[in-house]
PDB file of C-alpha atoms in Angstrom:
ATOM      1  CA  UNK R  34       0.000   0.000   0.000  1.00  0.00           C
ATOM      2  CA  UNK R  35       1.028   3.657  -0.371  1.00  0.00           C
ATOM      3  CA  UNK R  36      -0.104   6.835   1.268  1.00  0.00           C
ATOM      4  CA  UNK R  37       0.479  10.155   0.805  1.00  0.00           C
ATOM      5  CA  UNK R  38      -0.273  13.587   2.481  1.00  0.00           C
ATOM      6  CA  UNK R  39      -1.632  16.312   0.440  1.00  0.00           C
ATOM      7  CA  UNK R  40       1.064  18.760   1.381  1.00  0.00           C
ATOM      8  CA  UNK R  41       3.765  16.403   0.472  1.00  0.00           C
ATOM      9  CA  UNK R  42       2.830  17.377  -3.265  1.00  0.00           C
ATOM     10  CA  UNK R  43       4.503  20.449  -4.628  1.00  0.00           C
ATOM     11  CA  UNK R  44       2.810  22.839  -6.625  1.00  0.00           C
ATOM     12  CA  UNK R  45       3.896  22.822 -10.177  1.00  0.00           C
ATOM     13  CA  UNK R  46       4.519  26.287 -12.091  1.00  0.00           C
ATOM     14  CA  UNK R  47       1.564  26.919 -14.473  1.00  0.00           C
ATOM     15  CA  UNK R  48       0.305  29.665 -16.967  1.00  0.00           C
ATOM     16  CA  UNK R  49      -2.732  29.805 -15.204  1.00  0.00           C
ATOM     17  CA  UNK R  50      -1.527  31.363 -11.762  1.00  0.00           C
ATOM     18  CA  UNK R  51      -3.462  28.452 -10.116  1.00  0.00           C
ATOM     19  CA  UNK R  52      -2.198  26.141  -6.534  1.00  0.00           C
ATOM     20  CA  UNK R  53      -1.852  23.052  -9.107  1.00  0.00           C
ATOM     21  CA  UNK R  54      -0.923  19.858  -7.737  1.00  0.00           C
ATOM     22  CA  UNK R  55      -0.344  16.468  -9.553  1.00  0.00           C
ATOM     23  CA  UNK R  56      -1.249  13.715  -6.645  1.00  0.00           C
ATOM     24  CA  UNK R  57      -1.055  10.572  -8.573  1.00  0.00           C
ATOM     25  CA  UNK R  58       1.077   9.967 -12.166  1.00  0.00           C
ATOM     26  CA  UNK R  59       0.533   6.697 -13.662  1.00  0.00           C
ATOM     27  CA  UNK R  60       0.883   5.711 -17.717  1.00  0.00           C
ATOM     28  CA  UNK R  61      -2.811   4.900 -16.931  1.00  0.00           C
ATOM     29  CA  UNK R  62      -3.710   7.716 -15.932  1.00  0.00           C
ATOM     30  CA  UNK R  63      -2.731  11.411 -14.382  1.00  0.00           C
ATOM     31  CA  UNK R  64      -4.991  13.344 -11.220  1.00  0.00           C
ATOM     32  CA  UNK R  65      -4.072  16.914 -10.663  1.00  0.00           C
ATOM     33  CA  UNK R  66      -5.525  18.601  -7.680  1.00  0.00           C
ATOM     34  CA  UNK R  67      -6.239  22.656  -8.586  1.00  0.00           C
ATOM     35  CA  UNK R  68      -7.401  25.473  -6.676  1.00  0.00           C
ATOM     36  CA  UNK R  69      -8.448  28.611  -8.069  1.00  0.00           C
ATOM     37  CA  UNK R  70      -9.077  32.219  -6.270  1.00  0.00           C
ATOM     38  CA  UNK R  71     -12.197  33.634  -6.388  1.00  0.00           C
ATOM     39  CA  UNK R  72     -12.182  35.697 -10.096  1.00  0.00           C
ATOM     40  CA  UNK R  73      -9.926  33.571 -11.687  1.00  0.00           C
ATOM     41  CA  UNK R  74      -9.742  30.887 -13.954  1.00  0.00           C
ATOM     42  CA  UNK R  75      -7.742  28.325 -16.079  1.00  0.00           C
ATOM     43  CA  UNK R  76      -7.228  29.630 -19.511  1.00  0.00           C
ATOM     44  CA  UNK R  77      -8.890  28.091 -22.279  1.00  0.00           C
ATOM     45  CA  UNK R  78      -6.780  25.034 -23.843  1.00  0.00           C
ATOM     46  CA  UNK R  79      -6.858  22.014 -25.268  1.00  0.00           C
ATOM     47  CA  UNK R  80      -5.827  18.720 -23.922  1.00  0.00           C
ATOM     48  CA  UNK R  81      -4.511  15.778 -26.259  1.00  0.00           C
ATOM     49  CA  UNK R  82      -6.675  13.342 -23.858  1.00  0.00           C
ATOM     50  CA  UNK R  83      -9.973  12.965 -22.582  1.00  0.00           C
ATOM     51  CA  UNK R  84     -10.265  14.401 -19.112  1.00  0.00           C
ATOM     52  CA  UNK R  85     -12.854  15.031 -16.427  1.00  0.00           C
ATOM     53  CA  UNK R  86     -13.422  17.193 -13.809  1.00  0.00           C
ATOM     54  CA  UNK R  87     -14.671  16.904  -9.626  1.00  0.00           C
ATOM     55  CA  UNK R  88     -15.430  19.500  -7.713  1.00  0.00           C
ATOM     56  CA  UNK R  89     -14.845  19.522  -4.575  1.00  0.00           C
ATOM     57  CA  UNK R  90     -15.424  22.740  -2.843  1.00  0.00           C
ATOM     58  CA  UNK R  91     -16.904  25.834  -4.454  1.00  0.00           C
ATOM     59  CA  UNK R  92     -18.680  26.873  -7.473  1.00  0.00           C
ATOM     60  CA  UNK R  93     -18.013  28.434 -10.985  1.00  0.00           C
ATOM     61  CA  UNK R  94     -18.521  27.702 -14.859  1.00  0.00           C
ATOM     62  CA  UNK R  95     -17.290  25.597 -17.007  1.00  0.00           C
ATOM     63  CA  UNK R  96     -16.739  26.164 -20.458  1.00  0.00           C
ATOM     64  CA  UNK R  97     -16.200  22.929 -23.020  1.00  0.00           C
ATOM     65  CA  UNK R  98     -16.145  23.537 -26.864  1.00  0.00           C
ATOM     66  CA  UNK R  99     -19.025  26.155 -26.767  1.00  0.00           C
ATOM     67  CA  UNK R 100     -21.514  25.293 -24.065  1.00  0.00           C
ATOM     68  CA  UNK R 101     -20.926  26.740 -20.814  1.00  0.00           C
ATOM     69  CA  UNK R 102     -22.167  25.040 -17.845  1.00  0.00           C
ATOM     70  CA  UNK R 103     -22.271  25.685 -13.437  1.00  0.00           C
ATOM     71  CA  UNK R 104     -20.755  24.341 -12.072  1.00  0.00           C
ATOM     72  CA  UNK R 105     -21.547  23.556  -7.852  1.00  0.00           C
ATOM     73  CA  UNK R 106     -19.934  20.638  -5.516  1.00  0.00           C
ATOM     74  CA  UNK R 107     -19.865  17.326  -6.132  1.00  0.00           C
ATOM     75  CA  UNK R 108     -20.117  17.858  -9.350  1.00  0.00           C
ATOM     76  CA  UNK R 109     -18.244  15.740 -12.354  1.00  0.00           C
ATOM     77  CA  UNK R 110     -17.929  17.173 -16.016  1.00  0.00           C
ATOM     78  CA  UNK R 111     -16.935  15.152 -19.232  1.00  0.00           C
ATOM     79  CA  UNK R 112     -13.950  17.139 -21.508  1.00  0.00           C
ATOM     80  CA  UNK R 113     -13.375  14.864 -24.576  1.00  0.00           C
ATOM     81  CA  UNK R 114      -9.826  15.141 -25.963  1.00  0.00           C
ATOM     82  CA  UNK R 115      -9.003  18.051 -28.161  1.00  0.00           C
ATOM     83  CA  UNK R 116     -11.815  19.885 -27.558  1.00  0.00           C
ATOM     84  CA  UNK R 117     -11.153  23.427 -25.741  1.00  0.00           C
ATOM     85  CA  UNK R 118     -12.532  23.966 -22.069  1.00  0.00           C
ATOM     86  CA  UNK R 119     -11.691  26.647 -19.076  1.00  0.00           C
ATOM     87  CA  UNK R 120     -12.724  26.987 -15.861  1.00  0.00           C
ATOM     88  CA  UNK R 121     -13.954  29.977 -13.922  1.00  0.00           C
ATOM     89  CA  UNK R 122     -14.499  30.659 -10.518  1.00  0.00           C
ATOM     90  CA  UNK R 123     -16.963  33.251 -10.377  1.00  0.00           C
ATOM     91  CA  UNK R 124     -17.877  32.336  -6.428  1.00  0.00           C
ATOM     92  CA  UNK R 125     -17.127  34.187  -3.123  1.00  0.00           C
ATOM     93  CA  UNK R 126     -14.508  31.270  -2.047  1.00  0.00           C
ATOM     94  CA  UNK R 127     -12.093  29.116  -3.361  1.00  0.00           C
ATOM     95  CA  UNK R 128     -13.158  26.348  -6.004  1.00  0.00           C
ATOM     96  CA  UNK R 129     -10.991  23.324  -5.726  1.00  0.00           C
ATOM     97  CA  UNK R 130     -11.566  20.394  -7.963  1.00  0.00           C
ATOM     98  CA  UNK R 131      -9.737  17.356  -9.162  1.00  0.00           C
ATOM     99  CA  UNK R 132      -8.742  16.590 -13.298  1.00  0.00           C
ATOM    100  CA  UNK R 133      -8.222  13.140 -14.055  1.00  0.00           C
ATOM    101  CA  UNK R 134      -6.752  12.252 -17.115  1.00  0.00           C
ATOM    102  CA  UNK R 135      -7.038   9.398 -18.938  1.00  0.00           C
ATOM    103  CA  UNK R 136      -4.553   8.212 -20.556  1.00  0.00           C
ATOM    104  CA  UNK R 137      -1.740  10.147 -18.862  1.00  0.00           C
ATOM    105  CA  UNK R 138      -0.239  13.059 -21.617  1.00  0.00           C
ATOM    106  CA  UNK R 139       2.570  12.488 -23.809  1.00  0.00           C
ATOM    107  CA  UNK R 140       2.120  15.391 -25.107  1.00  0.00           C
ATOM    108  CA  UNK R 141       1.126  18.866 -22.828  1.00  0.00           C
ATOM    109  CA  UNK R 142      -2.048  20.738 -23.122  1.00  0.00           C
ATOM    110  CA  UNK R 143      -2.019  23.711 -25.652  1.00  0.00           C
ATOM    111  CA  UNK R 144      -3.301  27.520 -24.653  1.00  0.00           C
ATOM    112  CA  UNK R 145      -5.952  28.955 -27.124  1.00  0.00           C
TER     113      UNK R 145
END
């Protein structure tokens, strides 16, 4: 078995000014943990694999190819591969959320 605390990730430098953290990096498979301020976002990109989103705290929109949708707790959203998507956090508090990838990326996501 393995364990691991949250903290015990480092943040990774991004283009989105978001507290990104990858907690688990498999070939199968890649989960980030992200945390964005209220007012900002991730940029709009594209990802070379499918991916989807859980929130876990918080609320904002989510924007994939061009429907936008809100997004509230507990919530999981579908982003096929190669299509572009953002994420906004238009709340009063942080929105934290998980992105699981699936495969894990050869190849790394592309800003719009």
């Amino acid at each position: 078995m393995k364990t691991a605390v949250y903290d015990s990730f480092s943040e990774r430098p991004n283009p989105h000014g978001a507290s990104v953290r990858t907690i688990y990096d498999h070939p199968e498979a890649q989960v980030t943990h992200i945390s964005l301020r209220p007012g900002s976002s991730l940029k709009r990109h594209v990802t070379p694999v499918d991916v989807f989103f859980y929130i876990l705290e918080g609320e904002g929109e989510v924007e994939i190819g061009d429907e936008w949708e809100k997004v509230t707790k507990d919530m999981i959203i579908e982003s096929p591969a190669k299509i572009p998507h953002r994420i906004l956090n238009n709340g009063d508090s942080d929105l934290r959320f998980l992105v699981v990838k699936t495969p894990r990326p050869e190849q790394r996501s592309v800003l719009i």
